[in-house]
Short mmCIF file of C-alpha atoms and ligand atoms in Angstrom, two decimals:
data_model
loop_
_atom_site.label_atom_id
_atom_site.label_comp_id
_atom_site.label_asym_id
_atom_site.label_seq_id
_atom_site.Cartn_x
_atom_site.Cartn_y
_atom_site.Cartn_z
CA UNK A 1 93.41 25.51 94.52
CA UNK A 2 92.08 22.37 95.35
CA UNK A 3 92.78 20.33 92.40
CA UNK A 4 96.73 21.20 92.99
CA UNK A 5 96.40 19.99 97.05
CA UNK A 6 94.95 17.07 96.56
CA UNK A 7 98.01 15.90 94.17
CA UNK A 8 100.17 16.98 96.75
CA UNK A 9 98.64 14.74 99.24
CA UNK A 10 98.40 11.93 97.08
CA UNK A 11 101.95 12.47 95.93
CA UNK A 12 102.92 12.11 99.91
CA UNK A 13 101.34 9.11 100.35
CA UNK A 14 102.91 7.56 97.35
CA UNK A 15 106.09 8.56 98.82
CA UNK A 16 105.71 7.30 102.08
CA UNK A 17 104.29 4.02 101.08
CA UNK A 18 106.67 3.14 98.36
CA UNK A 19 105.25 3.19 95.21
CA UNK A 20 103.99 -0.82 94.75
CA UNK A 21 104.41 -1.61 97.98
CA UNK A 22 101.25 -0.54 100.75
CA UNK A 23 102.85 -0.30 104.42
CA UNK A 24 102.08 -3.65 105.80
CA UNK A 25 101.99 -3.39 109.48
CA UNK A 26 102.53 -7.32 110.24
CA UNK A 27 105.40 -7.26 107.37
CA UNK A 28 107.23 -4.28 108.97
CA UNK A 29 110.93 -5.05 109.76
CA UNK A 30 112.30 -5.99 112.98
CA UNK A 31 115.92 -5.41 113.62
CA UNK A 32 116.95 -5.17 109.94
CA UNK A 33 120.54 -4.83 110.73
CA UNK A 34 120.29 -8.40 112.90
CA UNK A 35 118.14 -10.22 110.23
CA UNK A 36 120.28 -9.34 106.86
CA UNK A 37 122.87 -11.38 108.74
CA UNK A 38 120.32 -14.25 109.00
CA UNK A 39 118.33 -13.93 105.82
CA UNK A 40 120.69 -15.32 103.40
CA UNK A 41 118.67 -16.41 100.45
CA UNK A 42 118.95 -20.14 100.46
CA UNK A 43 117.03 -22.47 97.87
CA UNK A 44 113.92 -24.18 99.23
CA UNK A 45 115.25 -27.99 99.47
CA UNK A 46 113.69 -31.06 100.40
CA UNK A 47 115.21 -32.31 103.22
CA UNK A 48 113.73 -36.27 103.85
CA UNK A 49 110.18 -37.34 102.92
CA UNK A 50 107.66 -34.79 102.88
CA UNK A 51 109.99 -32.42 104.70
CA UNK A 52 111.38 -29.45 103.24
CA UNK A 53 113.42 -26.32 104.45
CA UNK A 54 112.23 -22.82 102.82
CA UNK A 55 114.07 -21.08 105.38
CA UNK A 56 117.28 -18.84 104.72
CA UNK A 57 120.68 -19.27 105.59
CA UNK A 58 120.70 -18.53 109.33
CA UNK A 59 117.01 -19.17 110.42
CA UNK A 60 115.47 -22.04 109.89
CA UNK A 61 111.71 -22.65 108.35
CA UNK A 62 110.40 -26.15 108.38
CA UNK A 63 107.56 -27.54 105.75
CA UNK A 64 105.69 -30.59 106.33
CA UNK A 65 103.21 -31.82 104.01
CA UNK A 66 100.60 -33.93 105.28
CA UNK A 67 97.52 -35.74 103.94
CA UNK A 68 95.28 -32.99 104.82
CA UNK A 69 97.51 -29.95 104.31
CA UNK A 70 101.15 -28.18 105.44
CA UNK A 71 102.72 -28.00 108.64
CA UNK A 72 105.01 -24.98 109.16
CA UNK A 73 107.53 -24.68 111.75
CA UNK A 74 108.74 -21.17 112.89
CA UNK A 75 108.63 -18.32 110.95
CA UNK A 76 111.16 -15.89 111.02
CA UNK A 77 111.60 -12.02 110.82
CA UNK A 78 108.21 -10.15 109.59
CA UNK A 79 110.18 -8.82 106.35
CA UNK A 80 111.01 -12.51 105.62
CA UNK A 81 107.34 -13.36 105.21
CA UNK A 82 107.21 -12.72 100.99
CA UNK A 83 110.36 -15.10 100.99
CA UNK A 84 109.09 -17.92 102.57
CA UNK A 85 105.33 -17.62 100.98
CA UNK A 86 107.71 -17.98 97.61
CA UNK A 87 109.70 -20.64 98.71
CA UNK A 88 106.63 -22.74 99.44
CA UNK A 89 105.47 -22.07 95.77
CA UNK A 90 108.53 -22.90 94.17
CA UNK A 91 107.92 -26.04 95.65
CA UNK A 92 104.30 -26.18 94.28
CA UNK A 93 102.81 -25.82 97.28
CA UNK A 94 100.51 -22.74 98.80
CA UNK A 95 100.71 -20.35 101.68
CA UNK A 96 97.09 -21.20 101.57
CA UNK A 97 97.15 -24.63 102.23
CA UNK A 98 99.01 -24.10 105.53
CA UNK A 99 96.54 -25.21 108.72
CA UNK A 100 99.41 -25.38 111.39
CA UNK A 101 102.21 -22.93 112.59
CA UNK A 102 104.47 -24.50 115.05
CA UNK A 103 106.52 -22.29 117.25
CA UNK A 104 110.00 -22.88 118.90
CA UNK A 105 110.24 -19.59 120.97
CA UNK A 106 108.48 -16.72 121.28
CA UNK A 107 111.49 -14.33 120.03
CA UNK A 108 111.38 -11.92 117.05
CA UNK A 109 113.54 -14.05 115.29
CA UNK A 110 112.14 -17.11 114.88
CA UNK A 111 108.64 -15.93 115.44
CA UNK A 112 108.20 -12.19 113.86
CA UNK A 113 106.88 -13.57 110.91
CA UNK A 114 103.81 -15.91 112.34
CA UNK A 115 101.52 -13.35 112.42
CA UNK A 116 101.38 -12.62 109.26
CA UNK A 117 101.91 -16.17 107.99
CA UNK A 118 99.06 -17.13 109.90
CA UNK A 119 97.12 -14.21 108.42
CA UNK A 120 97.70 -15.50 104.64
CA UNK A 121 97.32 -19.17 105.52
CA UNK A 122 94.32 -19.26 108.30
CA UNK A 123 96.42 -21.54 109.62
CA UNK A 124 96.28 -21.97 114.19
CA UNK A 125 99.53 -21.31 115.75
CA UNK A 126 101.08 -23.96 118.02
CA UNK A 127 103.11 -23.04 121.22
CA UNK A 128 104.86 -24.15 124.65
CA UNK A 129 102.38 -23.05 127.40
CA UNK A 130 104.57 -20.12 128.53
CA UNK A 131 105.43 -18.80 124.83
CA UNK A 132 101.31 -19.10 123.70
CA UNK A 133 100.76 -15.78 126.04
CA UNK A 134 104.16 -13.77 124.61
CA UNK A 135 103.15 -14.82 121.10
CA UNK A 136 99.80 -13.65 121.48
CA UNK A 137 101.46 -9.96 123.07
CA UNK A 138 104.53 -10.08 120.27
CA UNK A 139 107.43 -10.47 122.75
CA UNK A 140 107.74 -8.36 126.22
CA UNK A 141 108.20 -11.01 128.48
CA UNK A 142 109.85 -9.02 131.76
CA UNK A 143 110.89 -12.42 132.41
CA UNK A 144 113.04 -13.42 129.70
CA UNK A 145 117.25 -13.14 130.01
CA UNK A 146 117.48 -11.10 127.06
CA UNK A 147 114.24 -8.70 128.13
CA UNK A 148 116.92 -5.71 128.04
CA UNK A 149 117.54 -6.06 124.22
CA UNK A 150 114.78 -7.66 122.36
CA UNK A 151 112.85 -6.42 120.00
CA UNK A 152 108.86 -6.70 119.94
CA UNK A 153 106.99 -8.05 116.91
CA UNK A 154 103.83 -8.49 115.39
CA UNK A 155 101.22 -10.57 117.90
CA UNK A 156 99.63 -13.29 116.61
CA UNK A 157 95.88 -13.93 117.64
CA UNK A 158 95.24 -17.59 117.19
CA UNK A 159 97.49 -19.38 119.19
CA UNK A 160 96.92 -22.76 120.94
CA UNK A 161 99.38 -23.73 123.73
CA UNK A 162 100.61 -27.55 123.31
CA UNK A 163 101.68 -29.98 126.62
CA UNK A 164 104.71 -31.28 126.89
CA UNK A 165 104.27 -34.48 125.29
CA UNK A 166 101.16 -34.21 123.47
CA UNK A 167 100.50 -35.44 119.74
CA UNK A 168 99.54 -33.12 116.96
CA UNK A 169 98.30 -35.00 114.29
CA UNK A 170 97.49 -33.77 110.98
CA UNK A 171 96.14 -35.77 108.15
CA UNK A 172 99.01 -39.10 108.11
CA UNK A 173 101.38 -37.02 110.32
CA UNK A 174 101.81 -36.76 113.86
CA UNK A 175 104.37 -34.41 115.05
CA UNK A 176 105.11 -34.83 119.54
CA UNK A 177 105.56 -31.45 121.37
CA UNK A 178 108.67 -31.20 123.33
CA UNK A 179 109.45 -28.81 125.93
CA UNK A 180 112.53 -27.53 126.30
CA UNK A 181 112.88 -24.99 127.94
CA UNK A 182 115.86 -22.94 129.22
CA UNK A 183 116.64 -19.98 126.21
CA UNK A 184 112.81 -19.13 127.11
CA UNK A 185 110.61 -20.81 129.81
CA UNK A 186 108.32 -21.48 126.35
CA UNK A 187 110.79 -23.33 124.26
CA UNK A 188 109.31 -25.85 122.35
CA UNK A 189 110.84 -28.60 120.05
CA UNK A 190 108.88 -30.96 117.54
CA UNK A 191 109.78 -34.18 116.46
CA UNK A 192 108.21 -36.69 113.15
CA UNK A 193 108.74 -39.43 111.41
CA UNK A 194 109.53 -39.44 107.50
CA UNK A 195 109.95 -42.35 104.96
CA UNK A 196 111.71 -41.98 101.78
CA UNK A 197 110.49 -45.82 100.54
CA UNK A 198 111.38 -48.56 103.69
CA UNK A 199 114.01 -45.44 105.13
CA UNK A 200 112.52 -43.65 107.91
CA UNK A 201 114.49 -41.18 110.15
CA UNK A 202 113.18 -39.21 113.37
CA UNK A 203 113.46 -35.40 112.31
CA UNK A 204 113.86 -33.08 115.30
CA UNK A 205 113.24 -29.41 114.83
CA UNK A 206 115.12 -28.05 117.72
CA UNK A 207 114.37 -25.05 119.50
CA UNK A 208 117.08 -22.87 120.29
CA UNK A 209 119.66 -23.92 123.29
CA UNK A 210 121.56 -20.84 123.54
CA UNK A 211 122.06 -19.71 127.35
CA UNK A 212 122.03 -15.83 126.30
CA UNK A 213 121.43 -13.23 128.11
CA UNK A 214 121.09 -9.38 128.01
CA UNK A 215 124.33 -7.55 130.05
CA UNK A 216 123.80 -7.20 133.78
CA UNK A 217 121.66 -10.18 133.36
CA UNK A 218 123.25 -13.60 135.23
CA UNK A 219 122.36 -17.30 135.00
CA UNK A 220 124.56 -17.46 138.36
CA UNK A 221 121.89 -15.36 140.17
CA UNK A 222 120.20 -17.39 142.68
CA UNK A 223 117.03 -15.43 141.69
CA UNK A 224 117.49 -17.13 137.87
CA UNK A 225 117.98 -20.31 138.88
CA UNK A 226 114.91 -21.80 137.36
CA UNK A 227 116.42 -21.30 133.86
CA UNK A 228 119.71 -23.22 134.67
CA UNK A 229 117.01 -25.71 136.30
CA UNK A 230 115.28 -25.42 133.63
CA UNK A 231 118.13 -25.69 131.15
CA UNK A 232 119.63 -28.75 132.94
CA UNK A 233 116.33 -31.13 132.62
CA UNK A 234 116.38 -29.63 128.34
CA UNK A 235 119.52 -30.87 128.07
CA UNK A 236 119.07 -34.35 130.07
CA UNK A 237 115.57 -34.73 127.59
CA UNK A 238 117.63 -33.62 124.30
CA UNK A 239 120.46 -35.99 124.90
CA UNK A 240 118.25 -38.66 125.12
CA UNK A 241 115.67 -38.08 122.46
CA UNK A 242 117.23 -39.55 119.49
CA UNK A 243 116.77 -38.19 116.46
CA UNK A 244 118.13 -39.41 113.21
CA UNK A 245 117.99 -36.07 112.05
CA UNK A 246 118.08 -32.55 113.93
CA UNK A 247 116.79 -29.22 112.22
CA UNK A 248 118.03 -26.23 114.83
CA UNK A 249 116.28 -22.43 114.76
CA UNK A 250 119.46 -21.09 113.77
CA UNK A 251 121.42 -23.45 110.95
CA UNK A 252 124.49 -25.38 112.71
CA UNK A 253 127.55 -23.94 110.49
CA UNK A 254 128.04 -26.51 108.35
CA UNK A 255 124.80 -26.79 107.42
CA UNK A 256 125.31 -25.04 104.24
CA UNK A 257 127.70 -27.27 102.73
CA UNK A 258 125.47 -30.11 103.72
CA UNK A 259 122.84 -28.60 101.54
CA UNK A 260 125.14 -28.31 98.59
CA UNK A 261 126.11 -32.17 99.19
CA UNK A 262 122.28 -33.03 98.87
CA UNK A 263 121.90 -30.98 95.90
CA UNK A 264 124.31 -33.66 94.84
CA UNK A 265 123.17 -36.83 95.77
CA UNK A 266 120.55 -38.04 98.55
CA UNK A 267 122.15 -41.13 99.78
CA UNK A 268 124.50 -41.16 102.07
CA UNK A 269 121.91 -38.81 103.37
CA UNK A 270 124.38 -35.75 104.46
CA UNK A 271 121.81 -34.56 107.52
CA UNK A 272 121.52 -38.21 108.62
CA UNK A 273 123.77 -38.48 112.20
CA UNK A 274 122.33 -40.44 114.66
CA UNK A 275 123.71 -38.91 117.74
CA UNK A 276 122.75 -35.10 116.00
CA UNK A 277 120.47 -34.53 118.96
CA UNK A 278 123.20 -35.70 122.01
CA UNK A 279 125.77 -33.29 120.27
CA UNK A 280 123.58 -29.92 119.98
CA UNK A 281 122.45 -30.74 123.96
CA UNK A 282 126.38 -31.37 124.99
CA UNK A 283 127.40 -27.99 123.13
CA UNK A 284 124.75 -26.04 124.69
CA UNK A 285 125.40 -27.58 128.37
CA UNK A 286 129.39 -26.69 127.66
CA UNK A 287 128.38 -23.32 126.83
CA UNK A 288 126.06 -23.12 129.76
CA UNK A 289 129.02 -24.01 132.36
CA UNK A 290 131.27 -22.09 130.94
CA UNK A 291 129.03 -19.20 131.49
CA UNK A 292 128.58 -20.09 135.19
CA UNK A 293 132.38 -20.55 135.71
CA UNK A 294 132.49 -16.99 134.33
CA UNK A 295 130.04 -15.66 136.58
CA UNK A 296 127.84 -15.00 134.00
ZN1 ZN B 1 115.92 -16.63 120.91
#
């Protein structure tokens, strides 16, 4: 009898587990019906210098090589995690070699992957003072305008919380922390400088400016008015940054036939705009008013 039961058993777990892959807890999807929208595959590129995308059509993943290793910004849905670890290899680069994880917002989207990205790499975790704490918990922020509807995700345990402002350097690189805050009361967006020979451009890697909110949920409320505060000074400090180049969370539509025109040839460069940061700020602001004028 007990040569029978144990096969049974064994059988169960095989079943349950999938049969090469072990159950994962940090790689468990999060709102699969959401992220196939945003994980269209999308070849890992190399967007200016020692910048690269290895991302997916609607979420954006940054890679900076440095001197002394690979920068990472965001890091998208948990189930997304194999995808990116094997974009970064297509480019010859390792998972392993990453030592920093910057974060734009503390949402599932962007940032339901870190933990386990941080797991393979070792690398420390970067955040806006308000999103290091929701990070650290995987989402739940009472606080947020979309509380009502989001979905948690995997916490991540080393987590550092940048000023607004500060350096990070890494090996020849020094990426500045900007907060911008407004979507959450965490945002963060990172700016560098790249050189492709005497060209160098300011890359931005925006953080989400989308004034979204759960139903039932109003930027209009007096009680809420530190987010349209908030959201006023982010778009003031976006408008003005400058950047010869803007990355956003999400991929601006367009962005895709951009990528095919740089498959094509580098120069004109088809990210370079200089006024890419003043024109994601105004869209957001318009979107922000309009929401206001609609009570919402
Ligand atoms: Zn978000």
């Amino acid at each position: 009898m007990r040569g029978p039961w144990i096969i049974a058993i064994s059988m169960a777990g095989l079943l349950s587990a999938g049969a090469d892959a072990p159950d994962d807890p940090l790689l468990r999807p999060v709102a699969p019906d959401h992220a196939r929208q945003w994980l269209t595959p999308q070849e890992p590129v190399r967007l200016f210098g020692s910048t690269y995308l290895v991302g997916f059509g609607g979420l954006n993943v940054a890679l900076i090589r440095t001197s002394d290793g690979l920068i990472l910004i965001d890091g998208a849905v948990p189930q997304a995690v194999h995808d990116i670890e094997a974009n970064i290899a297509r480019l010859g680069y390792s998972i392993r070699d990453v030592r920093l994880i910057l974060s734009t917002e503390p949402h599932y989207d962007h940032a339901g992957g870190i933990a386990a990205l941080a797991r393979d790499s070792g690398a420390t975790t970067v955040a806006g003072a308000a999103a290091a704490p929701v990070l650290r918990d995987g989402g739940g922020d009472p606080d947020d305008p979309q509380a009502a509807w989001l979905a948690r995700f995997p916490g991540v345990t080393n987590v550092r919380a940048a000023r607004d402002g500060e350096r990070i350097r890494l090996g020849d690189t020094v990426i500045t922390a900007h907060a911008t805050p407004g979507h959450t009361l965490g945002s963060m967006s990172w700016s560098w400088t790249q050189c492709e020979g005497r060209s160098c451009k300011r890359i931005v890697f925006a953080s989400s400016l989308n004034p979204i909110a759960a139903d039932g949920w109003h930027f209009g409320d007096p009680t809420h008015r530190r987010f349209v505060q908030a959201f006023r000074g982010t778009f003031a400090k976006v408008q003005a940054m400058g950047c010869d180049m803007l990355i956003t969370s999400h991929p601006a539509s367009g962005d895709g036939d951009k990528l095919a025109r740089l498959a094509l040839a580098r120069e004109p460069h088809p990210f370079a705009r200089a006024d890419a940061c003043r024109a994601y700020a105004d869209d957001a602001r318009i979107a922000l008013d309009k929401r206001l004028a609609q009570g919402l």
